[in-house]
Coordinates of C-alpha atoms in Angstrom, one line a residue:
X81 CA 5.2 -31.4 -26.3
X82 CA 4.0 -34.6 -24.6
X83 CA 0.7 -35.7 -26.1
X84 CA -0.7 -37.2 -22.8
X85 CA -1.1 -34.0 -20.9
X86 CA -0.3 -31.0 -23.2
X87 CA 2.7 -29.9 -21.1
X88 CA 5.7 -28.6 -22.9
X89 CA 9.2 -29.6 -21.8
X90 CA 9.9 -26.0 -20.9
X91 CA 6.9 -25.9 -18.6
X92 CA 8.1 -29.1 -16.9
X93 CA 11.4 -27.5 -15.9
X94 CA 11.3 -25.7 -12.6
X95 CA 12.3 -22.0 -12.7
X96 CA 15.4 -21.1 -10.7
X97 CA 14.9 -17.8 -8.8
X98 CA 18.7 -17.5 -8.3
X99 CA 19.2 -17.4 -12.0
X100 CA 16.7 -14.5 -12.5
X101 CA 18.6 -11.3 -13.0
X102 CA 17.7 -7.9 -14.4
X103 CA 20.1 -5.0 -14.9
X104 CA 18.5 -1.8 -13.4
X105 CA 18.5 1.6 -14.9
X106 CA 21.7 3.6 -15.1
X107 CA 20.3 7.0 -14.1
X108 CA 20.1 7.5 -10.4
X109 CA 18.8 9.7 -7.6
X110 CA 21.0 12.5 -6.1
X111 CA 20.4 14.5 -3.0
X112 CA 20.1 17.7 -4.9
X113 CA 17.3 16.1 -7.0
X114 CA 15.0 15.7 -3.9
X115 CA 12.1 17.9 -2.9
X116 CA 12.0 19.8 0.4
X117 CA 9.7 17.2 2.0
X118 CA 9.2 13.5 1.5
X119 CA 5.5 14.0 0.6
X120 CA 6.5 16.5 -2.1
X121 CA 9.0 13.9 -3.4
X122 CA 6.4 11.1 -3.2
X123 CA 4.0 13.3 -5.2
X124 CA 6.7 13.6 -8.0
X125 CA 7.3 9.9 -8.1
X126 CA 3.7 9.0 -7.8
X127 CA 2.8 11.2 -10.8
X128 CA 5.6 9.6 -12.8
X129 CA 4.3 6.1 -11.9
X130 CA 0.7 6.9 -12.7
X131 CA 0.8 9.4 -15.6
X132 CA 4.1 8.6 -17.3
X133 CA 4.9 4.9 -16.7
X134 CA 1.1 4.0 -16.5
X135 CA 1.8 1.4 -13.8
X136 CA -1.1 -0.8 -12.8
X137 CA -2.5 0.5 -9.5
X138 CA 0.5 2.6 -8.5
X139 CA -1.4 3.4 -5.3
X140 CA -1.1 -0.3 -4.3
X141 CA 1.1 -0.6 -1.2
X142 CA 2.2 -3.4 1.1
X143 CA 1.1 -2.6 4.6
X144 CA 3.1 -4.4 7.3
X145 CA 1.9 -4.4 10.9
X146 CA 2.9 -6.4 14.1
X147 CA 0.7 -7.4 17.0
X148 CA 1.5 -6.8 20.7
X149 CA 3.9 -9.8 20.7
X150 CA 5.8 -8.6 17.6
X151 CA 4.4 -11.1 15.2
X152 CA 4.3 -9.5 11.8
X153 CA 1.8 -9.7 8.9
X154 CA 1.6 -8.0 5.5
X155 CA -1.0 -7.4 2.9
X156 CA -1.6 -5.2 -0.1
X157 CA -3.9 -2.2 0.4
X158 CA -4.8 0.8 -1.8
X159 CA -3.6 4.3 -0.8
X160 CA -6.5 6.7 -1.0
X161 CA -5.1 10.0 0.0
X162 CA -1.7 11.6 0.9
X163 CA -0.7 15.0 2.2
X164 CA 1.8 16.5 4.6
X165 CA -0.1 14.9 7.5
X166 CA 0.4 11.4 6.1
X167 CA -0.8 8.5 4.0
X168 CA -4.4 7.3 4.3
X169 CA -6.0 3.9 3.7
X170 CA -9.4 2.5 4.7
X171 CA -10.3 -0.9 6.1
X172 CA -12.6 -2.9 8.4
X173 CA -11.6 -2.0 12.0
X174 CA -12.1 -5.6 13.0
X175 CA -9.6 -6.8 10.4
X176 CA -6.2 -8.3 11.5
X177 CA -4.3 -5.1 10.4
X178 CA -6.6 -2.9 12.4
X179 CA -6.4 -5.1 15.5
X180 CA -2.6 -5.1 15.1
X181 CA -2.6 -1.3 14.9
X182 CA -4.8 -1.0 18.0
X183 CA -2.1 -2.8 19.9
X184 CA 0.9 -1.5 18.1
X185 CA 0.5 1.6 16.0
X186 CA 3.9 1.4 14.2
X187 CA 3.5 0.5 10.6
X188 CA 5.5 0.2 7.4
X189 CA 4.2 1.0 3.9
X190 CA 6.0 -0.2 0.8
X191 CA 5.2 0.9 -2.8
X192 CA 6.8 -1.7 -5.1
X193 CA 7.1 0.1 -8.4
X194 CA 9.1 -2.8 -10.0
X195 CA 8.6 -1.7 -13.6
X196 CA 10.5 1.6 -12.8
X197 CA 13.1 -0.1 -10.6
X198 CA 11.8 2.0 -7.7
X199 CA 10.5 1.5 -4.2
X200 CA 9.2 3.9 -1.6
X201 CA 9.3 2.7 2.0
X202 CA 7.4 4.7 4.7
X203 CA 7.6 4.0 8.4
X204 CA 5.4 5.8 10.9
X205 CA 2.5 5.7 13.3
X206 CA -1.0 5.0 12.3
X207 CA -4.1 6.8 13.8
X208 CA -7.7 6.4 12.9
X209 CA -9.3 9.1 10.7
X210 CA -12.3 11.0 12.0
X211 CA -15.8 9.8 11.2
X212 CA -16.5 12.8 9.0
X213 CA -13.5 12.1 6.9
X214 CA -14.4 8.4 6.7
X215 CA -18.0 9.1 5.7
X216 CA -16.9 11.6 3.0
X217 CA -14.7 8.9 1.4
X218 CA -17.3 6.2 1.9
X219 CA -19.7 8.2 -0.2
X220 CA -17.3 8.2 -3.1
X221 CA -17.1 4.4 -3.2
X222 CA -19.0 2.5 -5.9
X223 CA -22.4 1.1 -4.6
X224 CA -21.1 -2.4 -4.7
X225 CA -18.0 -1.6 -2.7
X226 CA -20.2 0.1 0.0
X227 CA -22.3 -3.1 0.3
X228 CA -19.1 -5.1 0.4
X229 CA -17.9 -3.2 3.5
X230 CA -21.0 -4.5 5.3
X231 CA -21.1 -8.0 3.8
X232 CA -17.5 -9.0 4.7
X233 CA -16.4 -9.6 8.3
X234 CA -12.8 -9.0 7.1
X235 CA -10.2 -11.5 8.3
X236 CA -12.8 -13.7 10.1
X237 CA -13.3 -17.3 9.0
X238 CA -16.2 -17.8 6.6
X239 CA -17.7 -21.2 6.0
X240 CA -18.2 -21.0 2.3
X241 CA -18.1 -18.5 -0.6
X242 CA -21.9 -19.0 -0.9
X243 CA -22.3 -17.6 2.6
X244 CA -20.4 -14.5 1.6
X245 CA -22.5 -14.1 -1.6
X246 CA -25.7 -14.6 0.3
X247 CA -24.8 -11.9 2.8
X248 CA -24.1 -9.5 -0.1
X249 CA -27.3 -10.4 -1.9
X250 CA -29.3 -9.7 1.2
X251 CA -27.7 -6.3 1.5
X252 CA -28.2 -5.6 -2.2
X253 CA -32.0 -6.3 -1.7
X254 CA -32.1 -4.0 1.3
X255 CA -30.1 -1.1 -0.3
X256 CA -30.7 -1.2 -4.1
X257 CA -28.7 0.9 -6.5
X258 CA -29.4 4.6 -5.9
X259 CA -30.3 4.2 -2.3
X260 CA -27.9 5.5 0.3
X261 CA -25.9 2.9 2.2
X262 CA -25.0 3.9 5.8
X263 CA -21.4 4.0 6.7
X264 CA -20.5 0.9 8.8
X265 CA -19.5 1.7 12.3
X266 CA -16.8 -0.9 12.1
X267 CA -15.2 0.6 9.0
X268 CA -12.9 3.6 8.5
X269 CA -9.5 5.0 7.7
X270 CA -6.0 5.1 9.1
X271 CA -3.6 7.9 8.5
X272 CA 0.1 7.0 8.7
X273 CA 2.2 10.0 9.9
X274 CA 5.6 9.3 8.4
X275 CA 8.8 9.2 10.6
X276 CA 11.0 8.0 7.8
X277 CA 10.5 7.8 4.0
X278 CA 13.0 6.1 1.8
X279 CA 13.3 6.5 -1.9
X280 CA 15.0 3.6 -3.6
X281 CA 16.2 3.7 -7.2
X282 CA 17.7 0.7 -8.8
X283 CA 21.1 1.1 -10.3
X284 CA 23.6 -1.0 -12.3
X285 CA 25.6 -3.6 -10.5
X286 CA 23.2 -3.6 -7.5
X287 CA 24.7 -0.2 -6.4
X288 CA 21.3 1.3 -5.8
X289 CA 20.5 4.8 -4.7
X290 CA 18.7 4.9 -1.3
X291 CA 17.9 8.3 0.0
X292 CA 15.9 8.5 3.3
X293 CA 14.1 11.4 4.9
X294 CA 14.1 11.2 8.7
X295 CA 11.9 13.4 10.8
X296 CA 13.6 15.8 13.3
X297 CA 12.2 17.0 16.6
X298 CA 11.5 20.5 15.2
X299 CA 9.4 19.2 12.3
X300 CA 12.1 19.5 9.7
X301 CA 13.6 16.6 7.7
X302 CA 17.1 15.2 7.6
X303 CA 18.2 13.4 4.4
X304 CA 20.6 10.5 4.6
X305 CA 22.1 8.2 2.1
X306 CA 22.0 4.5 2.8
X307 CA 24.3 1.9 1.4
X308 CA 22.6 -0.4 -1.1

């Protein structure tokens, strides 16, 4: 260790991403292992990620959108509900993702469960949830999170952190703990109705299993295997 700055020689050497390799699990995913619908299969894997593997925030997903000109953007969002109608998340309707979805409703969701060598990739169409559904979920949020939905003009430029904190403090004074916070009119949910759902299981030698459900016109699902 150099005495001048407390940096070890190992710390001083840049890490080489190309040299980082992990051998993924041997057990795979076969077609006859799958549930009848992608949502049923997602529920199985989600339970394993949350209750068995105890992954940190297994409901965290990367939401990718594109604007009317096809320029993409991605961010991590928390899944709050899923059923046969789709996957639901909540956001500020003035945010970049919501503006993108207003122009181009096609969206991709990625659940990166790295610790299990698994991914789930959903593609589909996003539609706003109804106000009753939005209000019901908003009431379950912690008081501070309810205030935060008002305090932040999500994706807009803010001059300083102090300005954001001042906005929150003003709201906290107006709506103290225990007092009902109204649902912001600019805040709500999106439900992503899936068109395809891919279940990716890492395998040895990079010969991964990739099984994808694709929606048919009659409402049924076709399962297809993709090359890794």
